[in-house]
Amino acid sequence: MAAPKVAVVGAGVVGLSTALSVAGAFPACSLTLLAEHFSPGTTSDVAAGMLIPHAAPDTPIHVQKQWFRETFTYLFAISNSAEASEAGVHLVSGWQVFKSAPEEDLPFWSDVVLGFRTMSEAELQKFPQHRYGQAFTTLKCDCPPYLLWMEKRLKAKGVQMCTRKVASLWELHSEYDIVVNCAGLGARRLVGDQQLLPVRGQVLQVHAPWVKNFIRDGDGLTYIYPGINSVTLGGTREKESWSLCPDPGTAKGIFGRCCSLEPSLRAARDVKVKVGLRPSRGSVRLQREVWSQAGAKILVVHNYGHGSGGFSMHWGTAKEAARLVGECIALLQGSSSRAKL
Amino acid sequence: LSRRLWNKETFEYLLGHVGSPEAEEMGLFLVSGYNLFKEPVPDPVWKDIVLGFRHLTPRELELFPGYSYGWFNTALMLEGRRYLPWLTKRLMQRGVKFFHQKVESFQELFDQGADVVINCTGVRAGDLQPDPALQPGRGQVIKVRAPWVKHFIITHDLESGIYNSPYIIPGSEVTVLGGVNQLGNWSEENSAQDHRAIWESCCRLLPALQDAPIVEEWSGLRPVRPSVRLEREAVGPGRSEVIHNYGHGGFGITIHWGCAMAAARLCGSVLQERLPLRAARL
């Protein structure tokens, strides 16, 4: 049979990494990536890209851990290579501090990151309002560089990338055999998934190049993540807020909270305010379906709903999505051989 | 050991300032990183002075092929390019006068009426008073734009000696690559051979550095001495007091504040002793 025609919808961290994973596993496929927005206009571009998982409620912990470990291992190798600066992937060390003792001593990811340990009394003195802390080293994927690097690798593999607003997956049935849905929050409209809701995050990106360590409050709301060309200050978690408009009051609040954690930020310059809507769901939707209607058929693989965990889990879910694409290809080959009989 | 005390005093003094509004202007910030060795070594005397000292895990060592042992800790950066102007500003605010002039002898200063001279002349202290124990430890550094590097990486080669092994130190604007320490070499010219050695060894440590644009290259002379000379000395026919504070090698920033306070205490003693003499002159 002719090479399967696969379309990946979505060009955020999940869409691009899924396309890379599929291209790597099935080089014979003809692969196209379709998206309404490319970097720097995606939700991923707003995120700091820190590999610190935020446990999703409905996915078994061992699965989240496996996806995180696969992602960490993959990025660790990139960070250690000559491509690290172009890919925007780098190691960063720092502290997660708590005002009151956290529920669990050891988060599920503590043995995946590097050098995880409890903070010493001397280290905690830097955070007078916090009584407990964890120190570790993890990875950060700076965007746009990471997304642009993936786009470059896709082009090198012959993957076509097109700006296109897909109104319904059905419209693709005549051009493609398999559609991989990595549309993030867009999947709500695209496939009518009411479980998918935005969790609004506002951040500040500032020039403060002397900040070399990350600091995160264990409540997940206040964080300082040093990137290559700016430091990301966050944040908010506003459930079901759809507004992409930066809020000045929120910006002041974020700045104030971060300066409490790191007073030297008062000297930060070039403050930019950004907003992203986390595509949140009880669990990532990773499954395949057969859509048929009046004789037409497309095989659909879903890979969306990563919420706060897009960067932390992306490579693990990309590999799983590629595996599901493999099952689709086998189905196609099975039905085409049946058709020949 | 005085050196450990001065190190501790300096670290604690600076740590107290790292959360202050002045920190950025001072060029002061926290940075974490790696010390790498090719074999196990005893823990350093400063392990309880820095923050979060621990040994490296096997996965961390995978980052550094060729190194089998190491330490991780959080330390302080104090960038001279910002610290010196900040200190100068503070001194001027206190009415301290600055003169850009070459001092030919201690005596000329006493002749001008100085009650005490504090000698912080570093590597050229021998010009004012011969000191065979003092010699230059020539260093060369390449400064690059590599803002993705967030950790210091300092390698150690027990055979070639301190500062004579590649290191990578991320500053607020540039990342500094270095690793030579040539005792007795007075040349302040950049050496092409040292450039190649530093560049190649640092790129082996961090392959992505190959793409980092070079911004500056510089050579300087560490004021190396078996121990810091921090003492008072009566010189000349008038038995005038000089307080020596030089010979800090490659760790001047690390211990400067402790030494400064010790020198200040000596200065205080000298002035105390001389009070009756001055009163007698009036």
Coordinates of C-alpha atoms in Angstrom, one line a residue:
Chain A
M1 CA 0.0 0.0 0.0
A2 CA 1.1 3.6 -0.4
A3 CA 2.8 5.2 2.5
P4 CA 0.3 6.2 5.2
K5 CA -0.5 9.9 5.2
V6 CA -0.4 11.2 8.7
A7 CA -1.4 14.7 9.8
V8 CA -0.5 16.1 13.2
V9 CA -2.7 19.0 14.3
G10 CA -1.0 21.4 16.7
A11 CA 2.4 23.0 16.9
G12 CA 2.9 23.5 20.6
V13 CA 5.4 21.3 22.6
V14 CA 3.0 18.3 22.3
G15 CA 2.3 18.6 18.6
L16 CA 6.0 19.1 17.6
S17 CA 7.3 16.4 19.8
T18 CA 4.6 14.0 18.7
A19 CA 5.5 14.7 15.1
L20 CA 9.1 14.1 15.8
S21 CA 8.4 10.8 17.6
V22 CA 6.2 9.6 14.7
A23 CA 8.7 10.7 12.1
G24 CA 11.4 8.8 14.0
A25 CA 9.4 5.6 14.5
F26 CA 7.8 5.5 11.0
P27 CA 10.1 7.1 8.5
A28 CA 8.1 5.7 5.6
C29 CA 5.0 7.8 6.6
S30 CA 4.2 11.0 4.7
L31 CA 3.9 13.4 7.6
T32 CA 2.3 16.8 7.7
L33 CA 2.0 19.2 10.6
L34 CA -1.0 21.6 10.6
A35 CA -1.5 24.3 13.1
E36 CA -3.3 27.6 13.4
H37 CA -0.4 28.9 15.6
F38 CA 3.3 28.3 15.5
S39 CA 5.9 29.6 17.9
P40 CA 6.1 32.3 19.3
G41 CA 2.3 32.3 19.2
T42 CA 1.5 29.0 21.1
T43 CA 0.6 28.3 24.7
S44 CA 3.9 26.6 25.1
D45 CA 5.7 29.9 24.4
V46 CA 4.3 31.4 27.6
A47 CA 5.3 28.5 29.8
A48 CA 8.7 28.6 31.5
G49 CA 9.3 25.0 30.3
M50 CA 10.5 23.7 33.7
L51 CA 10.6 20.0 34.3
I52 CA 8.8 19.9 37.6
P53 CA 5.6 17.8 37.4
H54 CA 2.3 18.8 38.8
A55 CA 0.4 15.6 39.5
A56 CA -2.7 15.2 37.4
P57 CA -5.5 13.8 39.5
D58 CA -6.8 11.0 37.2
T59 CA -3.6 9.5 35.7
P60 CA -1.9 6.7 37.8
I61 CA 1.2 8.0 39.4
H62 CA 3.4 5.3 37.9
V63 CA 2.3 6.3 34.4
Q64 CA 3.1 10.0 35.1
K65 CA 6.4 9.0 36.6
Q66 CA 7.3 6.9 33.5
W67 CA 6.4 9.8 31.1
F68 CA 8.4 12.2 33.3
R69 CA 11.4 9.9 33.4
E70 CA 11.3 9.4 29.6
T71 CA 11.1 13.2 29.1
F72 CA 13.9 13.9 31.5
T73 CA 16.2 11.3 30.1
Y74 CA 15.6 12.6 26.5
L75 CA 16.2 16.2 27.4
F76 CA 19.2 15.4 29.7
A77 CA 21.0 14.0 26.6
I78 CA 20.2 17.1 24.6
S79 CA 21.4 19.4 27.4
N80 CA 24.7 17.6 27.4
S81 CA 25.2 17.9 23.7
A82 CA 26.5 20.5 21.3
E83 CA 22.9 21.4 20.4
A84 CA 21.9 22.4 23.9
S85 CA 22.1 26.2 23.3
E86 CA 20.2 26.0 20.0
A87 CA 17.6 23.7 21.5
G88 CA 17.2 26.0 24.5
V89 CA 17.6 23.1 26.9
H90 CA 19.7 23.6 30.0
L91 CA 20.1 22.4 33.6
V92 CA 19.0 24.6 36.4
S93 CA 19.3 24.1 40.2
G94 CA 17.3 25.6 42.9
W95 CA 14.8 25.3 45.7
Q96 CA 11.2 24.5 46.4
V97 CA 10.1 26.0 49.7
F98 CA 7.1 25.4 51.8
K99 CA 5.4 27.6 54.5
S100 CA 4.1 24.5 56.1
A101 CA 5.3 20.9 55.8
P102 CA 4.2 19.3 52.5
E103 CA 1.9 16.3 52.5
E104 CA 4.5 14.0 51.2
D105 CA 8.2 13.9 52.0
L106 CA 9.2 12.7 48.6
P107 CA 7.2 13.7 45.5
F108 CA 6.9 10.9 42.9
W109 CA 9.5 12.6 40.7
S110 CA 12.2 13.1 43.4
D111 CA 14.4 10.3 42.0
V112 CA 14.1 11.4 38.4
V113 CA 15.5 14.9 38.9
L114 CA 19.1 15.3 40.0
G115 CA 20.5 15.5 43.5
F116 CA 17.1 15.8 45.3
R117 CA 17.5 16.4 49.0
T118 CA 16.0 18.4 51.9
M119 CA 17.3 21.9 52.3
S120 CA 19.6 22.6 55.2
E121 CA 18.8 25.1 58.0
A122 CA 21.4 27.5 56.6
E123 CA 19.7 27.4 53.1
L124 CA 16.3 28.0 54.6
Q125 CA 17.5 31.2 56.3
K126 CA 17.3 32.8 52.9
F127 CA 13.5 32.2 53.1
P128 CA 12.4 33.5 56.5
Q129 CA 8.7 32.9 55.7
H130 CA 9.2 29.3 54.8
R131 CA 10.0 26.4 57.2
Y132 CA 10.8 23.5 55.0
G133 CA 12.4 23.1 51.6
Q134 CA 13.8 20.8 48.9
A135 CA 16.8 21.3 46.7
F136 CA 17.4 19.7 43.4
T137 CA 18.6 20.2 39.8
T138 CA 16.3 19.9 36.9
L139 CA 15.9 20.8 33.2
K140 CA 14.3 23.8 31.5
C141 CA 13.2 24.1 27.9
D142 CA 13.2 27.7 26.9
C143 CA 10.7 28.7 24.3
P144 CA 10.7 29.8 21.5
P145 CA 14.2 28.1 21.1
Y146 CA 13.0 24.6 21.9
L147 CA 10.0 24.8 19.6
L148 CA 12.0 26.3 16.8
W149 CA 14.6 23.6 17.2
M150 CA 12.0 20.9 16.9
E151 CA 10.5 22.6 13.8
K152 CA 14.0 22.7 12.2
R153 CA 14.5 18.9 13.0
L154 CA 11.0 18.2 11.5
K155 CA 11.9 20.1 8.3
A156 CA 15.1 18.1 8.1
K157 CA 13.1 14.9 8.2
G158 CA 10.9 16.1 5.3
V159 CA 7.9 16.9 7.4
Q160 CA 5.6 19.5 5.8
M161 CA 4.4 22.3 8.1
C162 CA 1.4 24.4 7.2
T163 CA -0.4 27.2 8.9
R164 CA -4.0 26.1 8.7
K165 CA -7.0 26.5 11.0
V166 CA -8.6 23.1 11.2
A167 CA -12.3 23.5 12.0
S168 CA -13.1 19.8 12.3
L169 CA -10.9 16.7 12.0
W170 CA -13.4 15.4 9.4
E171 CA -12.3 18.0 6.9
L172 CA -9.0 16.1 6.8
H173 CA -10.4 12.7 5.9
S174 CA -9.8 12.9 2.1
E175 CA -6.2 14.1 2.5
Y176 CA -5.0 11.9 5.4
D177 CA -5.3 8.4 6.7
I178 CA -4.3 9.1 10.3
V179 CA -4.8 12.3 12.2
V180 CA -3.0 13.0 15.5
N181 CA -4.9 15.5 17.6
C182 CA -2.4 17.6 19.6
A183 CA -4.6 20.7 19.6
G184 CA -4.3 21.4 23.3
L185 CA -7.1 23.7 24.5
G186 CA -8.3 23.8 20.8
A187 CA -9.5 20.2 21.2
R188 CA -12.4 21.5 23.2
R189 CA -14.0 22.9 20.1
L190 CA -12.3 20.6 17.6
V191 CA -13.6 17.4 19.1
G192 CA -16.1 18.7 21.5
D193 CA -14.3 17.6 24.7
Q194 CA -16.2 19.4 27.6
Q195 CA -13.8 17.9 30.2
L196 CA -11.1 20.2 28.8
L197 CA -11.0 23.5 30.5
P198 CA -8.5 26.4 30.6
V199 CA -6.5 27.2 33.7
R200 CA -5.3 30.7 33.1
G201 CA -1.7 31.5 33.9
Q202 CA -0.2 34.9 33.8
V203 CA 3.6 35.4 34.0
L204 CA 6.2 38.1 33.8
Q205 CA 9.3 37.8 31.8
V206 CA 12.1 40.0 33.1
H207 CA 15.7 40.8 32.6
A208 CA 17.6 39.7 35.7
P209 CA 20.6 37.8 34.5
W210 CA 22.1 37.5 38.0
V211 CA 19.4 35.1 39.0
K212 CA 20.9 31.7 38.4
N213 CA 18.8 29.4 40.7
F214 CA 15.1 28.7 40.5
I215 CA 12.9 29.3 43.5
R216 CA 9.4 27.8 43.7
D217 CA 6.9 28.0 46.5
G218 CA 5.5 24.5 47.1
D219 CA 2.0 25.9 46.6
G220 CA 2.9 26.1 42.9
L221 CA 1.6 29.7 42.6
T222 CA 4.8 31.7 43.1
Y223 CA 7.9 30.8 41.1
I224 CA 11.1 32.3 39.7
Y225 CA 12.6 30.3 36.8
P226 CA 15.8 31.6 35.2
G227 CA 15.9 31.1 31.4
I228 CA 18.4 31.9 28.8
N229 CA 17.5 35.4 28.0
S230 CA 14.9 36.2 30.7
V231 CA 13.6 35.1 34.1
T232 CA 10.0 33.9 34.2
L233 CA 8.1 35.1 37.3
G234 CA 4.8 33.5 38.1
G235 CA 2.0 33.0 38.4
T236 CA -1.6 32.2 38.6
R237 CA -3.9 29.2 38.3
E238 CA -7.3 30.6 37.4
K239 CA -9.7 27.8 36.6
E240 CA -12.1 28.3 33.7
S241 CA -10.8 31.7 32.9
W242 CA -10.6 32.3 29.2
S243 CA -9.0 35.7 29.2
L244 CA -5.8 36.1 27.2
C245 CA -5.5 39.8 28.3
P246 CA -2.7 40.6 30.8
D247 CA -4.1 41.9 34.0
P248 CA -2.1 44.8 35.6
G249 CA -3.3 44.0 39.1
T250 CA -2.2 40.4 38.7
A251 CA 1.1 41.5 37.3
K252 CA 1.8 43.6 40.4
G253 CA 0.8 40.8 42.6
I254 CA 3.1 38.4 40.9
F255 CA 6.0 40.8 41.1
G256 CA 5.4 41.4 44.7
R257 CA 5.3 37.8 45.6
C258 CA 8.4 37.0 43.7
C259 CA 10.3 39.9 45.2
S260 CA 9.4 38.5 48.7
L261 CA 11.2 35.3 47.7
E262 CA 14.1 37.0 45.9
P263 CA 14.5 40.6 46.9
S264 CA 17.2 41.3 44.2
L265 CA 14.4 41.1 41.6
R266 CA 13.5 44.7 42.5
A267 CA 16.3 45.6 40.1
A268 CA 14.8 43.6 37.3
R269 CA 14.2 45.4 34.0
D270 CA 12.3 45.0 30.7
V271 CA 9.2 43.5 32.3
K272 CA 6.9 41.7 29.7
V273 CA 3.6 40.3 30.7
K274 CA 2.3 37.1 29.1
V275 CA -0.8 35.0 29.5
G276 CA -1.4 31.3 28.6
L277 CA -4.3 29.0 29.1
R278 CA -3.3 25.6 30.3
P279 CA -5.2 22.9 28.5
S280 CA -6.4 21.1 31.7
R281 CA -8.1 17.8 32.0
G282 CA -8.3 15.2 34.8
S283 CA -5.8 13.2 32.7
V284 CA -4.1 13.5 29.3
R285 CA -6.4 12.0 26.6
L286 CA -4.1 9.5 24.9
Q287 CA -6.2 7.1 22.9
R288 CA -7.0 6.1 19.3
E289 CA -10.4 6.0 17.6
V290 CA -11.8 5.1 14.3
W291 CA -14.1 7.8 12.9
S292 CA -16.4 6.6 10.1
Q293 CA -19.2 8.3 8.5
A294 CA -21.0 7.6 5.2
G295 CA -18.3 5.3 4.0
A296 CA -15.4 7.7 4.9
K297 CA -13.0 6.8 7.6
I298 CA -10.1 8.4 9.5
L299 CA -8.0 7.0 12.3
V300 CA -7.6 9.5 15.1
V301 CA -5.0 9.5 17.8
H302 CA -5.6 12.0 20.6
N303 CA -2.8 13.5 22.6
Y304 CA -4.0 16.5 24.5
G305 CA -5.0 17.8 27.9
H306 CA -1.6 18.1 29.5
G307 CA -2.6 21.0 31.8
S308 CA 0.5 22.1 33.8
G309 CA 2.5 19.1 32.7
G310 CA 3.1 19.7 29.0
F311 CA 6.8 20.1 29.2
S312 CA 7.3 17.7 32.1
M313 CA 5.5 14.9 30.2
H314 CA 5.8 15.7 26.5
W315 CA 8.3 13.1 25.3
G316 CA 6.7 10.3 27.2
T317 CA 3.2 11.1 25.8
A318 CA 4.7 11.7 22.3
K319 CA 6.2 8.2 22.4
E320 CA 2.9 6.7 23.5
A321 CA 1.1 8.6 20.8
A322 CA 3.6 7.3 18.2
R323 CA 2.9 3.8 19.5
L324 CA -0.9 4.4 18.9
V325 CA -0.1 5.7 15.4
G326 CA 1.7 2.4 14.9
E327 CA -1.4 0.5 15.8
C328 CA -3.3 2.7 13.3
I329 CA -0.8 1.9 10.6
A330 CA -1.2 -1.8 11.3
L331 CA -5.0 -1.4 11.0
L332 CA -4.6 0.3 7.7
Q333 CA -2.3 -2.4 6.4
G334 CA -4.6 -5.1 7.7
S335 CA -7.7 -3.6 5.9
S336 CA -5.7 -2.9 2.8
S337 CA -4.6 -6.5 2.6
R338 CA -8.1 -7.6 3.2
A339 CA -9.3 -5.3 0.4
K340 CA -6.9 -7.1 -1.9
L341 CA -8.5 -10.5 -1.4
Chain B
L1 CA 43.6 28.5 60.3
S2 CA 43.1 32.2 59.7
R3 CA 42.3 31.6 56.0
R4 CA 39.3 29.5 56.9
L5 CA 38.1 32.1 59.4
W6 CA 38.5 34.9 56.8
N7 CA 36.7 32.8 54.3
K8 CA 33.8 32.2 56.7
E9 CA 33.6 35.8 57.7
T10 CA 33.6 36.9 54.1
F11 CA 30.9 34.4 53.1
E12 CA 28.7 35.3 56.0
Y13 CA 29.1 39.0 55.5
L14 CA 28.1 38.7 51.8
L15 CA 25.4 36.2 52.5
G16 CA 23.8 38.8 54.7
H17 CA 23.8 41.2 51.8
V18 CA 22.6 38.9 49.1
G19 CA 18.9 39.7 50.0
S20 CA 19.4 43.4 50.2
P21 CA 18.4 46.0 47.6
E22 CA 22.1 46.7 47.0
A23 CA 23.0 43.2 45.9
E24 CA 22.5 43.8 42.2
E25 CA 24.6 47.0 42.3
M26 CA 27.3 45.2 44.2
G27 CA 27.5 42.4 41.7
L28 CA 26.5 39.9 44.4
F29 CA 24.4 36.8 43.8
L30 CA 24.1 33.1 44.6
V31 CA 25.2 30.5 42.1
S32 CA 25.3 26.7 42.3
G33 CA 27.7 24.3 40.7
Y34 CA 30.1 21.5 40.4
N35 CA 33.7 20.8 41.6
L36 CA 35.0 17.8 39.6
F37 CA 37.8 15.4 40.4
K38 CA 39.4 12.3 38.8
E39 CA 39.6 10.4 42.1
P40 CA 38.0 10.6 45.5
V41 CA 39.3 13.5 47.7
P42 CA 38.7 14.5 51.3
D43 CA 35.9 17.1 51.8
P44 CA 37.2 20.7 51.7
V45 CA 37.6 22.8 54.9
W46 CA 35.0 25.2 53.6
K47 CA 32.2 22.6 53.2
D48 CA 30.2 24.0 56.1
I49 CA 30.7 27.6 55.0
V50 CA 29.0 27.3 51.6
L51 CA 25.4 26.3 51.2
G52 CA 24.1 22.8 50.6
F53 CA 27.4 21.1 50.2
R54 CA 27.1 17.4 49.0
H55 CA 28.8 14.8 46.9
L56 CA 27.8 14.3 43.3
T57 CA 25.5 11.4 42.4
P58 CA 26.4 8.9 39.7
R59 CA 23.9 10.5 37.2
E60 CA 25.4 13.9 37.7
L61 CA 28.8 12.5 37.0
E62 CA 27.5 11.2 33.7
L63 CA 27.5 14.9 32.6
F64 CA 31.3 15.0 33.0
P65 CA 33.1 12.1 31.3
G66 CA 36.6 11.7 32.6
Y67 CA 35.6 12.8 36.1
S68 CA 34.6 10.2 38.6
Y69 CA 34.1 12.2 41.8
G70 CA 32.8 15.6 42.8
W71 CA 30.9 18.1 44.9
F72 CA 27.8 20.2 44.5
N73 CA 27.2 23.4 46.4
T74 CA 25.7 26.8 46.3
A75 CA 28.3 29.6 46.6
L76 CA 28.4 33.4 46.1
M77 CA 29.5 35.4 43.1
L78 CA 30.9 38.8 43.6
E79 CA 31.7 40.4 40.3
G80 CA 34.7 42.7 40.5
R81 CA 33.5 44.9 37.7
R82 CA 30.5 45.9 39.8
Y83 CA 31.9 45.5 43.3
L84 CA 34.9 47.8 42.9
P85 CA 32.8 50.8 41.7
W86 CA 30.2 50.1 44.5
L87 CA 33.0 50.1 47.1
T88 CA 34.5 53.2 45.6
K89 CA 31.1 55.0 45.7
R90 CA 30.7 54.1 49.4
L91 CA 34.2 55.2 50.3
M92 CA 33.6 58.5 48.5
Q93 CA 30.3 59.0 50.4
R94 CA 32.4 58.7 53.6
G95 CA 34.8 61.4 52.4
V96 CA 37.7 59.1 51.5
K97 CA 40.0 60.8 49.0
F98 CA 41.3 58.9 45.9
F99 CA 44.6 59.8 44.2
H100 CA 45.7 58.2 41.0
Q101 CA 49.5 58.2 41.6
K102 CA 52.4 55.8 41.7
V103 CA 53.8 55.4 45.2
E104 CA 57.6 54.9 45.1
S105 CA 58.1 54.2 48.8
F106 CA 56.4 53.9 52.1
Q107 CA 58.6 56.7 53.4
E108 CA 57.2 59.3 50.9
L109 CA 53.7 58.7 52.5
F110 CA 55.0 59.1 56.0
D111 CA 56.8 62.3 54.9
Q112 CA 53.4 63.6 53.7
G113 CA 52.0 63.1 57.2
A114 CA 50.4 59.6 57.1
D115 CA 50.0 58.1 60.6
V116 CA 49.8 54.6 59.1
V117 CA 50.0 53.0 55.7
I118 CA 48.0 50.0 54.7
N119 CA 49.8 48.1 51.9
C120 CA 47.3 46.4 49.6
T121 CA 49.5 46.5 46.5
G122 CA 48.9 42.9 45.5
V123 CA 51.3 41.2 43.0
R124 CA 53.6 44.3 42.8
A125 CA 54.1 44.6 46.6
G126 CA 57.7 43.6 45.9
D127 CA 58.4 47.0 44.3
L128 CA 57.8 48.7 47.6
Q129 CA 59.5 46.1 49.7
P130 CA 61.3 43.0 48.3
D131 CA 59.3 39.8 49.2
P132 CA 60.8 36.6 47.7
A133 CA 57.7 34.7 48.9
L134 CA 55.5 36.7 46.5
Q135 CA 55.3 35.7 42.8
P136 CA 52.8 36.1 40.0
G137 CA 50.4 33.3 39.2
R138 CA 49.5 34.2 35.6
G139 CA 45.9 33.4 34.6
Q140 CA 44.2 33.8 31.3
V141 CA 40.4 33.9 30.7
I142 CA 38.1 33.8 27.7
K143 CA 34.8 35.6 28.3
V144 CA 31.9 34.3 26.2
R145 CA 28.2 34.9 25.8
A146 CA 26.6 31.7 27.1
P147 CA 23.5 32.6 29.1
W148 CA 22.2 29.1 29.2
V149 CA 25.0 28.1 31.5
K150 CA 23.6 28.5 35.0
H151 CA 26.1 26.5 37.0
F152 CA 29.8 26.9 37.7
I153 CA 31.9 24.0 36.8
I154 CA 35.4 23.8 38.3
T155 CA 37.7 20.9 37.5
H156 CA 40.6 19.9 39.6
D157 CA 43.8 18.1 38.5
L158 CA 45.8 17.2 41.6
E159 CA 49.0 17.1 39.5
S160 CA 48.8 20.4 37.7
G161 CA 47.7 22.3 40.8
I162 CA 45.1 24.8 41.7
Y163 CA 43.5 27.0 39.0
N164 CA 45.5 25.0 36.4
S165 CA 42.5 22.9 35.2
P166 CA 39.5 24.0 33.2
Y167 CA 36.7 26.0 34.8
I168 CA 33.5 27.7 33.6
I169 CA 31.9 30.4 35.7
P170 CA 28.6 32.0 34.7
G171 CA 28.6 35.8 35.4
S172 CA 25.7 38.2 35.1
E173 CA 26.7 39.2 31.6
V174 CA 29.3 36.8 30.4
T175 CA 30.5 33.3 31.1
V176 CA 34.2 33.1 32.1
L177 CA 36.3 30.2 30.8
G178 CA 39.6 29.7 32.4
G179 CA 42.1 27.3 33.8
V180 CA 45.8 28.4 33.8
N181 CA 48.0 29.3 36.7
Q182 CA 51.6 29.8 35.7
L183 CA 53.8 30.6 38.6
G184 CA 56.5 33.1 37.9
N185 CA 55.1 34.3 34.6
W186 CA 54.8 38.1 34.6
S187 CA 53.3 38.4 31.0
E188 CA 50.0 40.1 30.8
E189 CA 49.7 39.4 27.1
N190 CA 47.1 36.8 25.9
S191 CA 48.8 33.6 24.8
A192 CA 47.5 31.8 21.8
Q193 CA 48.5 28.5 23.2
D194 CA 46.7 29.1 26.5
H195 CA 43.7 30.2 24.5
R196 CA 43.6 26.9 22.6
A197 CA 44.0 24.9 25.8
I198 CA 41.3 26.8 27.6
W199 CA 38.9 26.7 24.7
E200 CA 39.3 23.1 23.9
S201 CA 39.1 21.8 27.4
C202 CA 36.0 23.9 28.3
C203 CA 34.2 22.8 25.1
R204 CA 35.0 19.2 26.1
L205 CA 33.2 19.9 29.4
L206 CA 30.3 21.7 27.8
P207 CA 30.0 20.9 24.1
A208 CA 27.4 23.7 23.5
L209 CA 30.1 26.3 24.3
Q210 CA 31.4 25.8 20.7
D211 CA 28.6 28.1 19.6
A212 CA 29.2 30.7 22.2
P213 CA 30.6 34.0 20.8
I214 CA 33.8 35.2 22.4
V215 CA 33.4 38.7 23.9
E216 CA 36.7 39.3 25.5
E217 CA 40.0 37.7 26.4
W218 CA 42.2 38.8 29.3
S219 CA 45.3 37.8 31.3
G220 CA 46.1 38.8 34.8
L221 CA 48.5 38.0 37.6
R222 CA 47.4 36.4 40.8
P223 CA 49.4 37.6 43.8
V224 CA 50.6 34.2 44.9
R225 CA 52.2 33.7 48.3
P226 CA 52.5 30.6 50.6
S227 CA 50.3 32.5 53.0
V228 CA 48.6 35.9 52.9
R229 CA 50.8 38.6 54.4
L230 CA 48.6 40.2 57.0
E231 CA 50.7 41.9 59.7
R232 CA 52.0 45.1 60.9
E233 CA 55.6 46.2 60.5
A234 CA 57.6 49.1 61.8
V235 CA 59.7 50.5 58.9
G236 CA 62.2 53.2 58.4
P237 CA 64.2 55.3 60.8
G238 CA 61.0 56.7 62.2
R239 CA 59.6 53.2 63.0
S240 CA 56.4 54.1 61.2
E241 CA 53.8 51.4 60.9
V242 CA 52.9 49.7 57.8
I243 CA 50.0 47.1 57.8
H244 CA 50.5 44.6 55.1
N245 CA 47.5 43.0 53.4
Y246 CA 48.6 41.3 50.3
G247 CA 49.4 37.9 48.7
H248 CA 45.8 36.5 48.3
G249 CA 46.6 34.4 45.3
G250 CA 43.5 33.3 43.5
F251 CA 41.1 33.6 46.4
G252 CA 41.2 37.3 47.1
I253 CA 37.5 37.8 46.7
T254 CA 36.8 34.7 48.7
I255 CA 38.6 36.0 51.8
H256 CA 38.8 39.8 51.3
W257 CA 36.3 40.9 53.9
G258 CA 37.8 38.8 56.7
C259 CA 41.2 40.1 55.8
A260 CA 39.9 43.7 55.6
M261 CA 38.5 43.5 59.1
A262 CA 41.7 42.0 60.4
A263 CA 43.7 44.8 58.8
A264 CA 41.3 47.3 60.2
R265 CA 41.8 45.9 63.7
L266 CA 45.6 46.2 63.3
C267 CA 45.1 49.8 62.1
G268 CA 43.0 50.5 65.2
S269 CA 45.8 49.2 67.4
V270 CA 48.4 51.3 65.6
L271 CA 46.3 54.4 65.9
Q272 CA 45.6 53.8 69.5
E273 CA 49.3 53.5 70.3
R274 CA 50.1 56.6 68.4
L275 CA 47.4 58.8 70.1
P276 CA 49.7 59.9 73.0
L277 CA 52.4 60.7 70.4
R278 CA 50.0 62.9 68.4
A279 CA 48.7 64.6 71.5
A280 CA 52.3 65.4 72.4
R281 CA 52.8 67.0 69.0
L282 CA 50.0 69.5 69.4

